[in-house]
PDB file of C-alpha atoms in Angstrom:
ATOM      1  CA  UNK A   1       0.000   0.000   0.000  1.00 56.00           C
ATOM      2  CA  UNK A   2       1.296   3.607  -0.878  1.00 78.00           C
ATOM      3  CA  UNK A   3       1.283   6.425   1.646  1.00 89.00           C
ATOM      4  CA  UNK A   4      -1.387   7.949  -0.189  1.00 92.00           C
ATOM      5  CA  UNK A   5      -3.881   4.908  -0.437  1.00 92.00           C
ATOM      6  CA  UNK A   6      -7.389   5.757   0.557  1.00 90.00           C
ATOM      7  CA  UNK A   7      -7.145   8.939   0.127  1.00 95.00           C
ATOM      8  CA  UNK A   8      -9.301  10.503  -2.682  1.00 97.00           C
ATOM      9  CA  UNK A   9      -7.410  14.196  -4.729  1.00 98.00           C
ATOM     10  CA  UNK A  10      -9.184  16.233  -7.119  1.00 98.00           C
ATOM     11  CA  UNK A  11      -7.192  17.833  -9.692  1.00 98.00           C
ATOM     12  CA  UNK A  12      -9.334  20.926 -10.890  1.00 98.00           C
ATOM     13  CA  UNK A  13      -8.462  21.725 -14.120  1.00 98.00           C
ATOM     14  CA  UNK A  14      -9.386  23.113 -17.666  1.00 98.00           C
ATOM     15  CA  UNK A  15      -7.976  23.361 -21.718  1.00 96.00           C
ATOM     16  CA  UNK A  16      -5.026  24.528 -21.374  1.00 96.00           C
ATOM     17  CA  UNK A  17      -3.203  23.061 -18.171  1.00 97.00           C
ATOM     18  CA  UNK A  18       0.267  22.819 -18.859  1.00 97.00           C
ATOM     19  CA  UNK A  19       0.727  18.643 -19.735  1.00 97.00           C
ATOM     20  CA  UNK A  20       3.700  18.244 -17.552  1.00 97.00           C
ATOM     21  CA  UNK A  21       2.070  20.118 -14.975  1.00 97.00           C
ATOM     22  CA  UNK A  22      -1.094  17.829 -14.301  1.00 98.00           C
ATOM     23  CA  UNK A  23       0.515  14.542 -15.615  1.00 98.00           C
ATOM     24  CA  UNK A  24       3.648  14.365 -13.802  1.00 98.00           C
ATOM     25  CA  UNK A  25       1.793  14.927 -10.002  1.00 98.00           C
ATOM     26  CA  UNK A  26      -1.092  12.743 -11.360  1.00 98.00           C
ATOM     27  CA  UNK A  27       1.507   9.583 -12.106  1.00 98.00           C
ATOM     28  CA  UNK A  28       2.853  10.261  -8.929  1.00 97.00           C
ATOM     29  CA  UNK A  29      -0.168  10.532  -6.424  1.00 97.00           C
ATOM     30  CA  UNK A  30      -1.586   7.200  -8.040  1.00 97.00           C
ATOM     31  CA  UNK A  31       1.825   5.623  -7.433  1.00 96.00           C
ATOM     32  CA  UNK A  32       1.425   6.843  -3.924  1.00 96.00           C
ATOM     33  CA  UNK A  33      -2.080   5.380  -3.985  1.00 96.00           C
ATOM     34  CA  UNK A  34      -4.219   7.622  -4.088  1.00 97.00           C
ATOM     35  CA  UNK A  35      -7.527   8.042  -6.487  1.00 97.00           C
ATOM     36  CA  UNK A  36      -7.456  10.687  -8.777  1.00 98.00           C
ATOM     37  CA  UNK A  37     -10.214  12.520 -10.326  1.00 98.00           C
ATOM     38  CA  UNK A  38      -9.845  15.009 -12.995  1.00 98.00           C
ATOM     39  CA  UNK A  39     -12.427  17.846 -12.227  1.00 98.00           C
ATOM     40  CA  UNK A  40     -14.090  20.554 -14.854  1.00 98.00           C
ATOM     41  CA  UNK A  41     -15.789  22.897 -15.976  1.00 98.00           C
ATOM     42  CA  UNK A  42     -17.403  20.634 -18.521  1.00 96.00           C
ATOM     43  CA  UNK A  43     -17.973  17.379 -19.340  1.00 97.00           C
ATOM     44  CA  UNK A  44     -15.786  14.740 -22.051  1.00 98.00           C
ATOM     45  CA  UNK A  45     -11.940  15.561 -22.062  1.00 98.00           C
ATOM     46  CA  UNK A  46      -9.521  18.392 -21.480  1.00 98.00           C
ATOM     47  CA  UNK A  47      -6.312  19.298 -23.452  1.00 96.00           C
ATOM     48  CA  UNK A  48      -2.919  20.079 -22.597  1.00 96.00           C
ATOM     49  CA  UNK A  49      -0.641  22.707 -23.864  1.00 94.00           C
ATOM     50  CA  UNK A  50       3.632  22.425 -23.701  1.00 93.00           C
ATOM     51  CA  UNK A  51       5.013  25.450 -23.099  1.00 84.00           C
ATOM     52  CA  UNK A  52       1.863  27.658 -23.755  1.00 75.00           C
ATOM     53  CA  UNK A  53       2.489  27.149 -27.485  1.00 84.00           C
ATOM     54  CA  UNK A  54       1.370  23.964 -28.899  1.00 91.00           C
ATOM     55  CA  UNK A  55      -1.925  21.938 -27.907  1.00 94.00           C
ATOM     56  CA  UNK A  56      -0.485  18.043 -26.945  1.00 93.00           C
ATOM     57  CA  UNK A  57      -2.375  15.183 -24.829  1.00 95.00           C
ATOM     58  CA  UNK A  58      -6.270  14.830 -23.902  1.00 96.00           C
ATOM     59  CA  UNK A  59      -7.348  14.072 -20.590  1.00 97.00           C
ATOM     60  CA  UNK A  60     -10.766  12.592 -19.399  1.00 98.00           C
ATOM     61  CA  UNK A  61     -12.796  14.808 -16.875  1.00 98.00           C
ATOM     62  CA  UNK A  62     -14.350  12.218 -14.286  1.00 98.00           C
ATOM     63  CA  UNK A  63     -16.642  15.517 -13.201  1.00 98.00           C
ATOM     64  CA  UNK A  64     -17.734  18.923 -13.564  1.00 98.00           C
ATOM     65  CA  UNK A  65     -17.220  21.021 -11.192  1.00 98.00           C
ATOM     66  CA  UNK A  66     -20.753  21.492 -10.293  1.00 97.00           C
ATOM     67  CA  UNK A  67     -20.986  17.601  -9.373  1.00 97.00           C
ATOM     68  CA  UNK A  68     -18.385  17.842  -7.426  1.00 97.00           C
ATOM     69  CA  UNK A  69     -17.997  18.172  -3.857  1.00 97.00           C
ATOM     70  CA  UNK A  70     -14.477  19.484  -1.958  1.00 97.00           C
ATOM     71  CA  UNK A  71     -16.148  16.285   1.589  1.00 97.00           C
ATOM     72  CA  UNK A  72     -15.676  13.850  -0.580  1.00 97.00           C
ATOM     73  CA  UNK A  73     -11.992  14.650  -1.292  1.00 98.00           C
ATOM     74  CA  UNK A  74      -8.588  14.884   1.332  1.00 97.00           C
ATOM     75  CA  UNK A  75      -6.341  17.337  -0.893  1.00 97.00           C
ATOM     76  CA  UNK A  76      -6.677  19.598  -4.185  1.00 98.00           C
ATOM     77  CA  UNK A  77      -4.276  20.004  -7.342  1.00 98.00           C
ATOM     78  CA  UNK A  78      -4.395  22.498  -9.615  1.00 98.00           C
ATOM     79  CA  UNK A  79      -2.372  22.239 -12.604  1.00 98.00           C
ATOM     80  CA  UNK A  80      -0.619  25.596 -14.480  1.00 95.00           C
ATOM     81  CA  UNK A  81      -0.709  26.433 -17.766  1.00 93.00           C
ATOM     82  CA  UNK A  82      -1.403  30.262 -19.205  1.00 91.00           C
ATOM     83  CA  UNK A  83      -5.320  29.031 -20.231  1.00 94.00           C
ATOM     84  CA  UNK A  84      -6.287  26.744 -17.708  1.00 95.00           C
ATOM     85  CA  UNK A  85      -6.214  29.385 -14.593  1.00 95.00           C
ATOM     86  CA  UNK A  86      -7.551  31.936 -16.380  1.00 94.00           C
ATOM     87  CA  UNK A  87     -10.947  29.620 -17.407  1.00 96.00           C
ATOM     88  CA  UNK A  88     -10.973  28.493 -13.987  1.00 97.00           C
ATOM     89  CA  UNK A  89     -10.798  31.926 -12.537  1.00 96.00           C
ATOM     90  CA  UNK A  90     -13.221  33.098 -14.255  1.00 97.00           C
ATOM     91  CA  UNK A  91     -15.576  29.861 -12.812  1.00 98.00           C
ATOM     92  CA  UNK A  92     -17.721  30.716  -9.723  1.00 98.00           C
ATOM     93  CA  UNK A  93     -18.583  26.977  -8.894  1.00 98.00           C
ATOM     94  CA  UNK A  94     -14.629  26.385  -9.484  1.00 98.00           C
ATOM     95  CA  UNK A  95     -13.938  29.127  -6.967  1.00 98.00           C
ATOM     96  CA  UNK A  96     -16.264  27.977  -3.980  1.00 98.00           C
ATOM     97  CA  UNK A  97     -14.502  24.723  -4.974  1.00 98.00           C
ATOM     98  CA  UNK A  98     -11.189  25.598  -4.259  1.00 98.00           C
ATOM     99  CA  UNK A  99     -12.255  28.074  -0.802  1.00 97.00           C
ATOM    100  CA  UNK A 100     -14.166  24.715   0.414  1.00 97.00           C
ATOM    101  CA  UNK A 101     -10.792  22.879   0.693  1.00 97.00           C
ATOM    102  CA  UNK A 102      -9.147  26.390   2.162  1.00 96.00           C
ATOM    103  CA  UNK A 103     -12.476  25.925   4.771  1.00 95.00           C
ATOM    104  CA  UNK A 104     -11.707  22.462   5.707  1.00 95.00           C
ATOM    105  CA  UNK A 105      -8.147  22.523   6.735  1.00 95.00           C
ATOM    106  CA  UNK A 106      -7.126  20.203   3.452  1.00 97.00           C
ATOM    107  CA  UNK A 107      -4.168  20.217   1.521  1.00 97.00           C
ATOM    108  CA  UNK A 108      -3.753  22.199  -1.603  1.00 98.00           C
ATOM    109  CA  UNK A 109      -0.868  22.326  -4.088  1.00 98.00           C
ATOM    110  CA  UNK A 110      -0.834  24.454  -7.060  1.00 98.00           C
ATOM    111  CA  UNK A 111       2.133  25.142  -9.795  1.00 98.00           C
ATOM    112  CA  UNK A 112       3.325  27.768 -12.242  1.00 97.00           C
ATOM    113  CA  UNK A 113       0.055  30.247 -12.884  1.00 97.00           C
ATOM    114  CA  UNK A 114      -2.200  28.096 -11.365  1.00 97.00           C
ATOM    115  CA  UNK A 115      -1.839  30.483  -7.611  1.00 98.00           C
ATOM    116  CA  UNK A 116      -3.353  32.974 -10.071  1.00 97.00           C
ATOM    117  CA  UNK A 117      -6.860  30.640  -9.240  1.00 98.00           C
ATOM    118  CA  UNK A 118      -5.747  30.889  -5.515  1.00 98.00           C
ATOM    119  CA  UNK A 119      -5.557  34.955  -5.711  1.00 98.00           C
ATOM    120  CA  UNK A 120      -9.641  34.764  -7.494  1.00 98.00           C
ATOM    121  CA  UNK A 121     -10.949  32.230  -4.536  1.00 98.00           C
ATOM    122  CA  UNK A 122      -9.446  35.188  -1.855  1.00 97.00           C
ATOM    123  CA  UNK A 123      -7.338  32.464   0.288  1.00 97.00           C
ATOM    124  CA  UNK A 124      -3.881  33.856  -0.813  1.00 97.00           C
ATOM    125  CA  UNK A 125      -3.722  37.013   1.707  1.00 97.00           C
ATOM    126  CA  UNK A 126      -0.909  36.511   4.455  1.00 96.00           C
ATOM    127  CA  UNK A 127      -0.011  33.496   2.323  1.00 96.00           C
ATOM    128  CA  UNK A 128       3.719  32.164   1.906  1.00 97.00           C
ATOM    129  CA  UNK A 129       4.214  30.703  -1.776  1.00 97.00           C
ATOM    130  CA  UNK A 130       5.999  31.081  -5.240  1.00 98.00           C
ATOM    131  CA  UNK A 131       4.762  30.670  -8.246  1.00 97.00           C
ATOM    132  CA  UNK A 132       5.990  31.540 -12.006  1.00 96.00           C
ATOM    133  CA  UNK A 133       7.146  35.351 -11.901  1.00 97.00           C
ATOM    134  CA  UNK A 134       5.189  36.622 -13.966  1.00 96.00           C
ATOM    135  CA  UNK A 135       2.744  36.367 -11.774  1.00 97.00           C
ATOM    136  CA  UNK A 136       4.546  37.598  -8.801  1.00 97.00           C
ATOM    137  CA  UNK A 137       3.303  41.284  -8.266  1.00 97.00           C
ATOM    138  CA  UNK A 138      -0.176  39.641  -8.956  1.00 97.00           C
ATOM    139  CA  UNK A 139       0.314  37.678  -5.863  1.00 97.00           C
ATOM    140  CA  UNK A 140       1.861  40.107  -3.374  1.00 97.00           C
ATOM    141  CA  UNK A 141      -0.979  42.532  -4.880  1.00 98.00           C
ATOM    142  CA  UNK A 142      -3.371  40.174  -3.186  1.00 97.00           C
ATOM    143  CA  UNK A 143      -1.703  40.233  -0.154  1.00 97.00           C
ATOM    144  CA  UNK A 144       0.902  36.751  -0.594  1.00 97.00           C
ATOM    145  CA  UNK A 145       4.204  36.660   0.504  1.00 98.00           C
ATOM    146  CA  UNK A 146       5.760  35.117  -2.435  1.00 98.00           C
ATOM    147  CA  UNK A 147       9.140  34.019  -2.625  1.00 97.00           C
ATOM    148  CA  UNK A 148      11.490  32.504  -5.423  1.00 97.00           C
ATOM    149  CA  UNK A 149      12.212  29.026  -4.614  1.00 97.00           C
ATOM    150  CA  UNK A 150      11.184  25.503  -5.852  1.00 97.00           C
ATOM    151  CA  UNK A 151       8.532  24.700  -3.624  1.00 98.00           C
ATOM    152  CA  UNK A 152       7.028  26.764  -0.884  1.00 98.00           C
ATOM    153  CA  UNK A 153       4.873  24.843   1.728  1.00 97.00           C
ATOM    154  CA  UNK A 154       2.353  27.357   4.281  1.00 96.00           C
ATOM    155  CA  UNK A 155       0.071  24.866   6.771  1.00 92.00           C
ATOM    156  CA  UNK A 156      -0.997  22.769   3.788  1.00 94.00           C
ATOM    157  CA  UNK A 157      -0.761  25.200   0.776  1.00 97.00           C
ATOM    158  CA  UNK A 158       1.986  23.684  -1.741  1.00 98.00           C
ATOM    159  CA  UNK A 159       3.558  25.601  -4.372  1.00 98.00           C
ATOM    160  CA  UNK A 160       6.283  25.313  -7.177  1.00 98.00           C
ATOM    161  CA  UNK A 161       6.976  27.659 -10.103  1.00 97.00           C
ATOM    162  CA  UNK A 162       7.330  25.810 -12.667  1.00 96.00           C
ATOM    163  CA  UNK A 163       7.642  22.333 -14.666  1.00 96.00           C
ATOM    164  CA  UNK A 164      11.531  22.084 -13.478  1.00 97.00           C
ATOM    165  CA  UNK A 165      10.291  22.204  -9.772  1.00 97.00           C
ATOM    166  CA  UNK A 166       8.211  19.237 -10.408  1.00 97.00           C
ATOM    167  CA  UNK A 167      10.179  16.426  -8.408  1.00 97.00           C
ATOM    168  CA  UNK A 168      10.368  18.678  -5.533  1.00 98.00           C
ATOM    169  CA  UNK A 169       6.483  19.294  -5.557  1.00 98.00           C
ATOM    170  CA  UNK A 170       5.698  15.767  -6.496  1.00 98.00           C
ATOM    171  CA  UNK A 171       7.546  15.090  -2.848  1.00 97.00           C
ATOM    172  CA  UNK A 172       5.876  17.831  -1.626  1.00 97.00           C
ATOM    173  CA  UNK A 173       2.288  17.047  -2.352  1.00 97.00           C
ATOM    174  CA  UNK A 174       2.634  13.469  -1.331  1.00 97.00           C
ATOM    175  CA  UNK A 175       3.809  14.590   2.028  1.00 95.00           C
ATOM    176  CA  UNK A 176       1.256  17.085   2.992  1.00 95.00           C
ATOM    177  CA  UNK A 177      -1.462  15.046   1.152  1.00 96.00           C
ATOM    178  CA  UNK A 178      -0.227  12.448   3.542  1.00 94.00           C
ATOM    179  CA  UNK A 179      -0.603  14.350   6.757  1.00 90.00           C
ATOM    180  CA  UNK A 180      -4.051  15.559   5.715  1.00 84.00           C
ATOM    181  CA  UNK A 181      -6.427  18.617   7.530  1.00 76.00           C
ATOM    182  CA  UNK A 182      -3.793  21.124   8.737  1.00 71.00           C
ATOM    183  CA  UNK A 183      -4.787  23.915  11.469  1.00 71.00           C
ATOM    184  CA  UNK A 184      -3.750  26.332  10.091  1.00 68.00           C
ATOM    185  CA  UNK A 185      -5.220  26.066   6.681  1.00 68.00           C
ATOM    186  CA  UNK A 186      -7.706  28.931   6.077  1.00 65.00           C
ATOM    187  CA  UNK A 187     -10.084  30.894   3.749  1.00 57.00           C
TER     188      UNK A 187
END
């Protein structure tokens, strides 16, 4: 059994997640044992981008967001990309997704632009985390504390800033999905 078995993570994603983004964590969480479900804003499948330039592998959603409930889940993913926040953001449901994990205590990770969903949902103020620069002032605008290193871990929140940070988050997230509700998680 992997540290991670019986333990259910929703990645919340849309078109445009970057592919190493959402597949590398994926691999690794159901290595770890854990179910995965791919979570949307619509149903059928959602494509991946490499390097924000060129459209590459399809991925089935297993449910919309509006299906989907944050109880039925121990830790949250969200995958970067340029696209893929930026839909989300825009997502009410996908929002009061993402602050229901924030309200429970549960781990979240996000990488690259995918904080930028973080900064809509309000749960970012007083927040240690990195993310890709460009979205840094964004962040610190909102009230984050965001530093430049290749993960950043605040009482359950997990971030990286990009796809060459990925086998330090894939550690990352399987640890803190691991320990489960943390205290001092908040909305």
């Amino acid at each position: 059994m992997g540290t991670l078995s019986n333990r259910n993570i929703a990645v919340l994603s849309a078109n445009g997640f970057e592919e190493s983004e959402l597949t590398s964590p994926v691999q690794r969480l159901k290595e770890e044992g854990a179910t995965v479900h791919i979570i949307s804003l619509e149903p059928g499948k959602i494509q991946g981008m490499k390097h924000d330039r060129e459209w590459t592998v399809e991925v089935d959603v297993d449910k919309i967001v509006t299906e989907a409930n944050a109880d039925d889940y121990q830790g949250l993913l969200i995958p970067g990309g340029v696209l893929n926040p930026d839909s989300l953001r825009k997502n009410e449901d996908a929002l009061q997704f993402v602050r229901a994990f924030f309200e429970a205590g549960k781990p979240v990770a996000a990488i690259c632009h995918g904080p930028q969903v973080l900064i809509s949902a309000g749960v970012v103020e007083g927040r240690n985390l990195t993310s890709t620069k460009t979205i840094k002032i964004d962040l610190e605008n909102a009230g984050a504390n965001w530093e430049d290193s290749e993960v950043v871990t605040d009482q359950g929140l997990v971030t990286s800033r990009s796809p060459k940070d990925l086998p330090a988050f894939n550690d990352k997230i399987v640890e803190e999905f691991a320990e489960g509700v943390h205290d001092g998680q908040h909305a």
